[in-house]
Amino acid sequence: MATFQTLPGFREFYPDALAQRNHIFRLWRQAAHAYGFAEYDAPVLEPLDLYRTKSGDEIEAQLFSFTDKGGREVALRPEMTPTVCPLVGEKVNALKRPIKWFSIAEFYRYERMQKGRGRCFNQFNADIFGEAGIEAETELIGLLTQCLCGFGLTDQDFYIRLSDRNLWFYYLEALGLDEARSRAMLTAVDRYEKLGDDAFKDYRTQFGELDPTLKENVLSFLSIRSLPELESALAPYALEKLTARLDEWRRLLTNLQAMGLGRFVEVDLGVVRGLAYYTGFVFEAFDRKGELRALAGGGRYDNLMGKLGYADLPAVGFAIGDMTFALLLEQRGLTPSLVHPPDVYAVIGGAKERLEAFGDIQQIRSAGYRVDYPLKDLAFGKQFKAAAESGAKLALIYGSEEIAKGVVKVRDLGDRSEQEVPRAQVFDHVRSYFSGH
Ligand code: HAM
């Protein structure tokens, strides 16, 4: 009979792999707590409408969706952002501002599989609601950096490309483009890295031949990599919105410098983000070598709460994916070996001694120490081999002789020293051994 295969793009986690994933989640959680974010969770299955138009065409086309037995159109969540908004919206008046929340959860997108991209993956999401100023971006870019640096990654390993949809719109307005043309141009900018000149095809189809000066201006804006370059590119334009926006850039970059994070952040207007809801600053994290797809992405989405029918509330956030991230850690040799050896291994003579050992094992385990023992009777030789291979520090030997004498033999598996301990003192002995090691 044929065995069942996992669906393409879905992952199984054997214990070693799950230990690695848990390690990643643990350090992400630690970073979020250090930044004062509170953890939440939400349903994995949502009404399909939540993602229609809100997430954007690309994600809509990738949804795992179906009609449930009650005739509802539903979808497995492809991202957290449209889900966290109603959570905030329902209790908005009761929540203390700013609302700083994070989650670690599983998402589903029917994507073409490639390195670092699957159909089921995990994201760490962090979002701030209720703060309209760049203080929220500062906090989130700080947290994003911490989430990566916590593993030993440095500015040699990754960087954050910072861009701004508002700045693009104001700049294109200053170049004389109306709203429809500006939107089409931003779509072209989004595709330019991948497609080169072909990225402008749709713009040309819609609006006719592309003015060479306009194209030159757009491409030179794309090549900007620092604040001074940005300032001089915008100097010729006297649009007030542009000047004010540039000031926000200065303040954000000054904050990040003051946090010591300047070296991680690069001005790069090539990032405009495919998702439909972003409104202002947007950012993405990449590996420095440029070998992997995005590690993380996010930005400001001040209108999404309103679009979902709640009172408007400014919001910014980002998500890190676990797949590219795990690849980067592996490439840099930063994946720790995560074996969790027992502290104690019990070597047991036979059925009678087993019943004697169980009480001690139970007591030691209840105090939080890891204890292992063979489930079935085994020769002593095999048990000592298993004890040594397990990585335990202590072996407790429950042989018939020891039991008859009312003792347990305790062997230090490091220096191989042995001592006999009265049965009633075994637990205290183990505890004092580990408090000294
Ligand atoms: P996103 O750019 O679609 O943003 O995803 C964020 C990260 O999730 C990506 O950089 C990538 O690491 C990971 N990711 C996305 N799709 C896949 C996939 N098919 N396989 C593996 N990893 C993937 C968002 O999802 C926004 N909701 C982030 C956000 C939060 N914006 C504001 N708050």
Short mmCIF file of C-alpha atoms and ligand atoms in Angstrom, two decimals:
data_model
loop_
_atom_site.label_atom_id
_atom_site.label_comp_id
_atom_site.label_asym_id
_atom_site.label_seq_id
_atom_site.Cartn_x
_atom_site.Cartn_y
_atom_site.Cartn_z
CA MET A 1 0.00 0.00 0.00
CA ALA A 2 1.32 3.45 -0.86
CA THR A 3 2.25 5.56 2.16
CA PHE A 4 1.00 9.07 2.56
CA GLN A 5 3.21 11.96 1.53
CA THR A 6 3.22 15.37 3.15
CA LEU A 7 1.64 18.00 0.91
CA PRO A 8 4.16 19.98 -1.17
CA GLY A 9 5.44 23.01 0.71
CA PHE A 10 4.42 21.69 4.15
CA ARG A 11 7.10 20.80 6.65
CA GLU A 12 7.45 18.08 9.22
CA PHE A 13 9.54 18.84 12.29
CA TYR A 14 11.47 15.90 13.68
CA PRO A 15 12.63 16.53 17.27
CA ASP A 16 16.04 17.98 16.24
CA ALA A 17 14.39 20.37 13.78
CA LEU A 18 11.72 21.32 16.29
CA ALA A 19 14.39 22.04 18.90
CA GLN A 20 15.96 24.49 16.43
CA ARG A 21 12.61 26.13 15.72
CA ASN A 22 11.82 26.42 19.42
CA HIS A 23 15.20 27.99 19.99
CA ILE A 24 14.42 30.62 17.35
CA PHE A 25 10.99 31.30 18.83
CA ARG A 26 12.46 31.52 22.35
CA LEU A 27 14.96 34.24 21.38
CA TRP A 28 12.34 36.15 19.35
CA ARG A 29 10.04 36.08 22.37
CA GLN A 30 12.87 37.26 24.60
CA ALA A 31 13.59 40.21 22.28
CA ALA A 32 9.89 41.16 22.17
CA HIS A 33 9.66 41.11 25.96
CA ALA A 34 12.81 43.24 26.22
CA TYR A 35 11.04 45.83 24.06
CA GLY A 36 7.85 45.71 26.11
CA PHE A 37 5.62 43.90 23.58
CA ALA A 38 2.79 41.69 24.80
CA GLU A 39 1.98 38.38 23.10
CA TYR A 40 -1.40 37.57 21.52
CA ASP A 41 -2.82 34.86 19.27
CA ALA A 42 -5.78 34.64 16.91
CA PRO A 43 -7.69 32.14 14.74
CA VAL A 44 -5.90 30.32 11.97
CA LEU A 45 -9.09 30.20 9.86
CA GLU A 46 -10.77 33.48 8.98
CA PRO A 47 -13.56 34.73 6.70
CA LEU A 48 -12.20 34.93 3.16
CA ASP A 49 -13.37 38.53 2.89
CA LEU A 50 -10.81 39.64 5.44
CA TYR A 51 -8.06 39.13 2.90
CA ARG A 52 -9.94 40.08 -0.28
CA THR A 53 -8.61 43.46 -1.38
CA LYS A 54 -7.10 44.12 2.08
CA SER A 55 -3.91 42.12 1.57
CA GLY A 56 -3.58 42.76 -2.16
CA ASP A 57 -3.95 40.75 -5.37
CA GLU A 58 -0.77 38.74 -4.94
CA ILE A 59 -1.73 37.27 -1.58
CA GLU A 60 -5.37 36.82 -2.63
CA ALA A 61 -4.20 34.59 -5.46
CA GLN A 62 -2.18 32.51 -2.99
CA LEU A 63 -4.93 31.82 -0.46
CA PHE A 64 -5.81 28.36 0.77
CA SER A 65 -9.55 28.93 0.78
CA PHE A 66 -12.68 26.80 0.81
CA THR A 67 -16.35 26.80 1.75
CA ASP A 68 -16.96 25.33 5.22
CA LYS A 69 -19.87 23.04 6.12
CA GLY A 70 -21.94 26.05 7.12
CA GLY A 71 -21.53 27.53 3.63
CA ARG A 72 -19.06 30.20 4.75
CA GLU A 73 -16.19 31.18 2.51
CA VAL A 74 -13.08 30.86 4.66
CA ALA A 75 -9.31 31.02 4.25
CA LEU A 76 -6.29 29.87 6.20
CA ARG A 77 -4.49 33.01 7.29
CA PRO A 78 -1.73 34.05 4.86
CA GLU A 79 -0.50 36.81 7.21
CA MET A 80 -1.37 38.30 10.59
CA THR A 81 -1.94 41.97 9.79
CA PRO A 82 -5.63 41.84 8.71
CA THR A 83 -6.31 39.55 11.69
CA VAL A 84 -4.66 41.62 14.40
CA CYS A 85 -6.57 44.78 13.39
CA PRO A 86 -10.03 43.46 14.41
CA LEU A 87 -8.48 42.14 17.64
CA VAL A 88 -7.34 45.67 18.47
CA GLY A 89 -10.47 47.31 17.00
CA GLU A 90 -12.91 45.33 19.18
CA LYS A 91 -11.28 46.49 22.43
CA VAL A 92 -9.65 49.69 21.33
CA ASN A 93 -10.98 51.84 24.15
CA ALA A 94 -9.96 49.41 26.84
CA LEU A 95 -6.40 49.00 25.60
CA LYS A 96 -3.60 51.15 26.97
CA ARG A 97 -1.77 53.09 24.24
CA PRO A 98 0.55 52.65 22.56
CA ILE A 99 -0.52 49.08 21.93
CA LYS A 100 2.66 47.04 21.44
CA TRP A 101 1.82 43.47 20.50
CA PHE A 102 3.62 40.45 19.06
CA SER A 103 2.80 36.91 18.01
CA ILE A 104 4.50 33.83 16.70
CA ALA A 105 2.25 31.82 14.44
CA GLU A 106 1.87 29.64 11.36
CA PHE A 107 0.73 30.99 7.98
CA TYR A 108 -0.35 29.49 4.67
CA ARG A 109 0.26 30.73 1.15
CA TYR A 110 -0.04 28.69 -2.02
CA GLU A 111 3.30 29.92 -3.38
CA ARG A 112 5.74 28.48 -5.86
CA MET A 113 8.21 26.63 -3.68
CA GLN A 114 11.79 27.80 -3.64
CA LYS A 115 14.66 28.14 -1.23
CA GLY A 116 13.30 29.83 1.87
CA ARG A 117 9.69 29.83 0.59
CA GLY A 118 7.09 27.25 1.44
CA ARG A 119 3.31 26.99 1.62
CA CYS A 120 3.26 26.78 5.38
CA PHE A 121 5.69 28.87 7.39
CA ASN A 122 5.98 30.74 10.66
CA GLN A 123 6.23 34.43 11.27
CA PHE A 124 7.12 36.56 14.23
CA ASN A 125 4.84 39.60 13.94
CA ALA A 126 5.29 42.79 15.94
CA ASP A 127 3.01 45.81 15.61
CA ILE A 128 2.41 49.11 17.34
CA PHE A 129 -1.05 50.70 17.24
CA GLY A 130 -1.90 54.23 18.29
CA GLU A 131 1.36 56.01 17.52
CA ALA A 132 1.42 58.18 14.41
CA GLY A 133 4.98 59.43 14.72
CA ILE A 134 8.33 57.94 13.75
CA GLU A 135 8.80 56.87 17.40
CA ALA A 136 6.86 53.71 16.46
CA GLU A 137 9.13 52.99 13.48
CA THR A 138 12.15 53.56 15.72
CA GLU A 139 10.91 51.00 18.23
CA LEU A 140 10.05 48.42 15.57
CA ILE A 141 13.26 48.71 13.58
CA GLY A 142 15.07 48.40 16.92
CA LEU A 143 13.14 45.24 17.76
CA LEU A 144 13.69 43.78 14.29
CA THR A 145 17.44 44.30 14.68
CA GLN A 146 17.41 42.74 18.15
CA CYS A 147 15.49 39.72 16.87
CA LEU A 148 18.35 39.05 14.45
CA CYS A 149 21.32 40.15 16.58
CA GLY A 150 20.11 37.99 19.47
CA PHE A 151 21.42 34.99 17.53
CA GLY A 152 24.89 36.44 16.97
CA LEU A 153 24.15 37.93 13.54
CA THR A 154 25.87 41.27 12.92
CA ASP A 155 25.74 44.11 10.43
CA GLN A 156 28.06 41.97 8.28
CA ASP A 157 25.25 39.42 7.97
CA PHE A 158 22.10 41.45 7.38
CA TYR A 159 20.81 44.94 6.76
CA ILE A 160 17.49 46.73 6.67
CA ARG A 161 16.42 48.58 3.55
CA LEU A 162 14.34 51.59 4.54
CA SER A 163 11.96 53.23 2.12
CA ASP A 164 8.85 55.38 2.18
CA ARG A 165 5.69 55.19 0.11
CA ASN A 166 4.71 58.73 1.14
CA LEU A 167 8.01 60.13 -0.04
CA TRP A 168 7.52 58.37 -3.37
CA PHE A 169 4.03 59.83 -3.82
CA TYR A 170 5.22 63.36 -2.93
CA TYR A 171 8.24 63.03 -5.19
CA LEU A 172 6.19 61.76 -8.13
CA GLU A 173 3.72 64.59 -7.53
CA ALA A 174 6.63 67.05 -7.63
CA LEU A 175 7.60 65.44 -10.96
CA GLY A 176 4.09 66.21 -12.22
CA LEU A 177 2.41 62.79 -11.98
CA ASP A 178 -1.24 62.50 -10.96
CA GLU A 179 -2.38 59.83 -8.47
CA ALA A 180 -3.15 57.13 -11.08
CA ARG A 181 0.22 57.60 -12.77
CA SER A 182 2.01 57.63 -9.42
CA ARG A 183 0.40 54.31 -8.44
CA ALA A 184 1.36 52.71 -11.74
CA MET A 185 4.88 54.07 -11.35
CA LEU A 186 5.20 52.60 -7.85
CA THR A 187 4.14 49.21 -9.19
CA ALA A 188 6.92 49.57 -11.78
CA VAL A 189 9.40 50.52 -9.03
CA ASP A 190 8.35 47.44 -7.05
CA ARG A 191 9.12 45.23 -10.05
CA TYR A 192 12.21 47.06 -11.31
CA GLU A 193 14.74 45.00 -9.34
CA LYS A 194 13.39 41.78 -10.84
CA LEU A 195 12.39 42.86 -14.34
CA GLY A 196 14.60 45.83 -15.22
CA ASP A 197 13.14 47.95 -18.02
CA ASP A 198 10.21 45.54 -18.51
CA ALA A 199 8.87 46.78 -15.16
CA PHE A 200 7.59 49.91 -16.95
CA LYS A 201 5.56 47.89 -19.50
CA ASP A 202 2.21 48.29 -17.72
CA TYR A 203 2.84 52.00 -17.17
CA ARG A 204 3.50 52.44 -20.90
CA THR A 205 0.40 50.45 -21.82
CA GLN A 206 -1.75 52.62 -19.56
CA PHE A 207 -0.25 56.04 -20.11
CA GLY A 208 1.77 55.92 -23.34
CA GLU A 209 5.49 56.36 -23.86
CA LEU A 210 7.55 57.07 -20.77
CA ASP A 211 9.14 60.52 -20.74
CA PRO A 212 12.94 59.93 -20.64
CA THR A 213 13.51 62.67 -18.03
CA LEU A 214 10.82 61.15 -15.79
CA LYS A 215 12.41 57.72 -16.15
CA GLU A 216 15.84 59.16 -15.38
CA ASN A 217 14.51 60.90 -12.28
CA VAL A 218 12.84 57.72 -11.06
CA LEU A 219 15.95 55.62 -11.66
CA SER A 220 18.24 58.10 -9.96
CA PHE A 221 15.85 58.20 -6.97
CA LEU A 222 16.15 54.42 -6.87
CA SER A 223 19.92 54.56 -6.68
CA ILE A 224 19.95 56.70 -3.51
CA ARG A 225 21.60 54.98 -0.56
CA SER A 226 22.04 57.66 2.11
CA LEU A 227 20.33 60.62 3.73
CA PRO A 228 22.70 63.24 2.22
CA GLU A 229 22.02 61.81 -1.26
CA LEU A 230 18.30 61.94 -0.54
CA GLU A 231 18.55 65.53 0.67
CA SER A 232 20.39 66.68 -2.41
CA ALA A 233 18.03 64.80 -4.76
CA LEU A 234 15.06 66.60 -3.20
CA ALA A 235 16.70 70.02 -2.86
CA PRO A 236 15.40 71.31 -6.24
CA TYR A 237 11.75 70.68 -5.29
CA ALA A 238 9.98 73.26 -3.18
CA LEU A 239 6.98 71.07 -2.30
CA GLU A 240 6.19 71.63 1.40
CA LYS A 241 5.06 68.02 1.93
CA LEU A 242 8.41 66.81 0.66
CA THR A 243 10.37 69.08 3.01
CA ALA A 244 8.27 68.01 6.00
CA ARG A 245 8.65 64.36 5.08
CA LEU A 246 12.38 64.70 4.71
CA ASP A 247 12.42 66.03 8.25
CA GLU A 248 10.74 62.84 9.47
CA TRP A 249 13.44 60.85 7.69
CA ARG A 250 16.09 62.87 9.52
CA ARG A 251 14.42 62.28 12.88
CA LEU A 252 13.99 58.55 12.30
CA LEU A 253 17.58 58.06 11.17
CA THR A 254 18.85 60.18 14.09
CA ASN A 255 16.91 57.98 16.53
CA LEU A 256 18.31 54.82 14.99
CA GLN A 257 21.85 56.26 15.07
CA ALA A 258 21.39 57.10 18.74
CA MET A 259 20.36 53.49 19.40
CA GLY A 260 23.57 52.40 17.70
CA LEU A 261 21.62 50.85 14.83
CA GLY A 262 22.65 53.18 12.02
CA ARG A 263 24.99 50.60 10.53
CA PHE A 264 22.11 48.19 10.00
CA VAL A 265 19.90 50.60 8.08
CA GLU A 266 20.28 51.67 4.47
CA VAL A 267 18.16 54.19 2.60
CA ASP A 268 16.80 52.25 -0.38
CA LEU A 269 13.74 53.50 -2.22
CA GLY A 270 13.59 50.32 -4.26
CA VAL A 271 11.50 48.77 -1.49
CA VAL A 272 7.82 49.66 -1.87
CA ARG A 273 6.22 46.41 -0.58
CA GLY A 274 3.64 44.41 -2.52
CA LEU A 275 0.96 44.33 0.19
CA ALA A 276 -1.90 46.72 -0.48
CA TYR A 277 -2.24 48.40 2.90
CA TYR A 278 1.09 50.16 3.45
CA THR A 279 0.97 53.93 3.72
CA GLY A 280 4.32 55.41 4.85
CA PHE A 281 7.72 54.10 5.87
CA VAL A 282 8.32 50.56 4.66
CA PHE A 283 11.30 48.32 5.30
CA GLU A 284 12.71 44.91 4.53
CA ALA A 285 15.62 42.95 6.00
CA PHE A 286 17.97 41.02 3.74
CA ASP A 287 21.16 39.01 4.12
CA ARG A 288 24.19 41.09 3.12
CA LYS A 289 25.33 38.58 0.53
CA GLY A 290 22.03 38.90 -1.28
CA GLU A 291 21.68 35.13 -1.62
CA LEU A 292 18.38 34.73 0.18
CA ARG A 293 14.91 36.13 -0.24
CA ALA A 294 13.68 38.69 2.28
CA LEU A 295 14.16 37.80 5.94
CA ALA A 296 11.54 40.25 7.15
CA GLY A 297 9.26 42.98 5.91
CA GLY A 298 6.94 45.60 7.26
CA GLY A 299 5.86 49.18 7.39
CA ARG A 300 3.17 51.65 8.34
CA TYR A 301 -0.48 50.95 7.55
CA ASP A 302 -2.48 53.83 8.98
CA ASN A 303 -5.68 53.19 6.97
CA LEU A 304 -6.26 49.47 7.46
CA MET A 305 -8.22 49.76 10.72
CA GLY A 306 -10.60 52.18 9.02
CA LYS A 307 -10.90 49.96 5.92
CA LEU A 308 -11.92 47.06 8.15
CA GLY A 309 -14.72 49.16 9.64
CA TYR A 310 -13.06 50.26 12.89
CA ALA A 311 -12.10 53.72 14.08
CA ASP A 312 -8.94 54.88 12.36
CA LEU A 313 -5.83 54.09 14.33
CA PRO A 314 -2.26 54.57 13.14
CA ALA A 315 -0.29 51.34 12.95
CA VAL A 316 3.16 50.06 12.04
CA GLY A 317 4.55 46.55 12.12
CA PHE A 318 6.73 43.92 10.58
CA ALA A 319 7.06 40.16 10.29
CA ILE A 320 10.11 37.91 10.22
CA GLY A 321 9.73 34.56 8.48
CA ASP A 322 11.32 31.48 10.04
CA MET A 323 12.42 29.79 6.80
CA THR A 324 14.91 32.29 5.34
CA PHE A 325 16.00 33.11 8.86
CA ALA A 326 16.89 29.48 9.66
CA LEU A 327 18.81 29.29 6.36
CA LEU A 328 20.82 32.39 7.25
CA LEU A 329 21.69 31.02 10.71
CA GLU A 330 22.79 27.77 9.11
CA GLN A 331 24.93 29.55 6.50
CA ARG A 332 26.66 31.55 9.22
CA GLY A 333 27.20 28.52 11.47
CA LEU A 334 24.97 30.01 14.15
CA THR A 335 22.63 27.07 14.52
CA PRO A 336 23.44 25.68 17.96
CA SER A 337 23.39 21.95 18.60
CA LEU A 338 20.43 21.57 20.85
CA VAL A 339 20.51 18.24 22.62
CA HIS A 340 18.78 18.22 25.92
CA PRO A 341 20.52 15.42 27.83
CA PRO A 342 18.98 14.02 30.99
CA ASP A 343 20.56 15.15 34.24
CA VAL A 344 20.23 11.74 35.79
CA TYR A 345 20.11 8.23 34.33
CA ALA A 346 18.77 5.45 36.53
CA VAL A 347 20.37 2.02 36.09
CA ILE A 348 17.96 -0.59 37.36
CA GLY A 349 18.62 -4.24 38.27
CA GLY A 350 15.24 -5.81 37.57
CA ALA A 351 11.49 -5.69 38.13
CA LYS A 352 11.74 -5.49 41.93
CA GLU A 353 14.39 -2.78 41.94
CA ARG A 354 12.39 -0.86 39.34
CA LEU A 355 9.56 -0.46 41.84
CA GLU A 356 12.07 0.85 44.39
CA ALA A 357 13.55 3.30 41.87
CA PHE A 358 10.23 4.72 40.68
CA GLY A 359 9.59 6.69 43.87
CA ASP A 360 12.98 8.43 43.71
CA ILE A 361 12.68 9.07 39.95
CA GLN A 362 9.29 10.62 40.48
CA GLN A 363 10.54 12.88 43.26
CA ILE A 364 13.61 14.04 41.31
CA ARG A 365 11.55 14.71 38.17
CA SER A 366 8.95 16.65 40.16
CA ALA A 367 11.71 18.99 41.29
CA GLY A 368 12.44 19.79 37.62
CA TYR A 369 15.47 17.59 36.94
CA ARG A 370 15.51 15.47 33.81
CA VAL A 371 15.62 11.77 34.58
CA ASP A 372 15.73 8.90 32.13
CA TYR A 373 15.83 5.13 32.61
CA PRO A 374 15.40 2.04 30.41
CA LEU A 375 11.74 1.16 30.01
CA LYS A 376 12.49 -2.54 29.94
CA ASP A 377 14.96 -4.68 31.94
CA LEU A 378 18.40 -4.60 30.34
CA ALA A 379 21.82 -6.04 31.23
CA PHE A 380 23.86 -3.64 33.42
CA GLY A 381 26.50 -3.28 30.69
CA LYS A 382 23.92 -2.01 28.20
CA GLN A 383 22.44 0.35 30.76
CA PHE A 384 25.82 1.90 31.60
CA LYS A 385 26.46 2.36 27.89
CA ALA A 386 23.07 4.04 27.49
CA ALA A 387 23.76 6.23 30.53
CA ALA A 388 27.10 7.37 29.09
CA GLU A 389 25.60 8.01 25.64
CA SER A 390 22.66 9.95 27.07
CA GLY A 391 24.93 12.75 28.26
CA ALA A 392 23.59 12.51 31.84
CA LYS A 393 25.84 13.77 34.61
CA LEU A 394 24.82 11.26 37.26
CA ALA A 395 23.86 7.59 37.22
CA LEU A 396 21.77 6.22 40.07
CA ILE A 397 22.32 2.50 40.39
CA TYR A 398 19.49 0.42 41.81
CA GLY A 399 21.05 -3.08 41.96
CA SER A 400 19.70 -5.87 44.21
CA GLU A 401 22.75 -5.54 46.48
CA GLU A 402 22.24 -1.83 46.94
CA ILE A 403 18.54 -2.22 47.66
CA ALA A 404 19.28 -4.95 50.23
CA LYS A 405 21.70 -2.55 51.95
CA GLY A 406 19.18 0.31 51.85
CA VAL A 407 21.40 2.47 49.61
CA VAL A 408 21.68 3.67 46.04
CA LYS A 409 25.04 3.84 44.31
CA VAL A 410 25.56 7.26 42.76
CA ARG A 411 28.11 7.44 39.96
CA ASP A 412 29.43 10.73 38.67
CA LEU A 413 29.56 10.01 34.95
CA GLY A 414 32.14 12.77 34.46
CA ASP A 415 34.93 11.67 36.85
CA ARG A 416 33.49 8.13 37.33
CA SER A 417 33.64 8.46 41.14
CA GLU A 418 31.05 6.45 43.05
CA GLN A 419 29.47 6.67 46.46
CA GLU A 420 26.73 4.91 48.29
CA VAL A 421 23.90 7.11 49.48
CA PRO A 422 21.18 5.97 51.90
CA ARG A 423 17.84 5.63 50.09
CA ALA A 424 16.21 8.35 52.13
CA GLN A 425 18.88 10.86 51.09
CA VAL A 426 19.00 10.23 47.34
CA PHE A 427 16.87 13.23 46.42
CA ASP A 428 18.84 15.64 48.65
CA HIS A 429 22.08 14.25 47.27
CA VAL A 430 20.99 14.83 43.66
CA ARG A 431 19.77 18.33 44.46
CA SER A 432 22.96 19.37 46.21
CA TYR A 433 25.05 17.83 43.40
CA PHE A 434 23.29 19.98 40.78
CA SER A 435 23.31 23.12 42.88
CA GLY A 436 27.11 22.80 42.89
CA HIS A 437 27.46 22.08 39.14
P1 HAM B 1 5.54 39.72 4.06
O1 HAM B 1 6.66 40.51 3.45
O2 HAM B 1 4.54 39.15 3.14
O3 HAM B 1 4.86 40.69 5.11
O4 HAM B 1 6.15 38.56 4.93
C1 HAM B 1 7.11 38.80 5.92
C2 HAM B 1 8.15 37.69 5.90
O5 HAM B 1 7.50 36.42 6.01
C3 HAM B 1 8.95 37.60 4.60
O6 HAM B 1 10.02 38.51 4.61
C4 HAM B 1 9.39 36.16 4.63
O7 HAM B 1 10.54 35.99 5.44
C5 HAM B 1 8.24 35.45 5.29
N1 HAM B 1 7.38 34.81 4.26
C6 HAM B 1 6.39 35.36 3.52
N2 HAM B 1 5.87 34.45 2.67
C7 HAM B 1 6.55 33.30 2.88
C8 HAM B 1 6.49 31.97 2.33
N3 HAM B 1 5.61 31.65 1.39
N4 HAM B 1 7.36 31.05 2.78
C9 HAM B 1 8.26 31.35 3.76
N5 HAM B 1 8.35 32.56 4.32
C10 HAM B 1 7.52 33.53 3.89
C11 HAM B 1 3.75 40.37 5.84
O8 HAM B 1 3.32 39.26 5.94
C12 HAM B 1 3.17 41.53 6.62
N6 HAM B 1 1.86 41.10 7.16
C13 HAM B 1 4.12 41.96 7.71
C14 HAM B 1 3.58 43.05 8.58
C15 HAM B 1 3.26 42.95 9.89
N7 HAM B 1 3.33 44.28 8.18
C16 HAM B 1 2.87 44.98 9.20
N8 HAM B 1 2.81 44.17 10.26
#
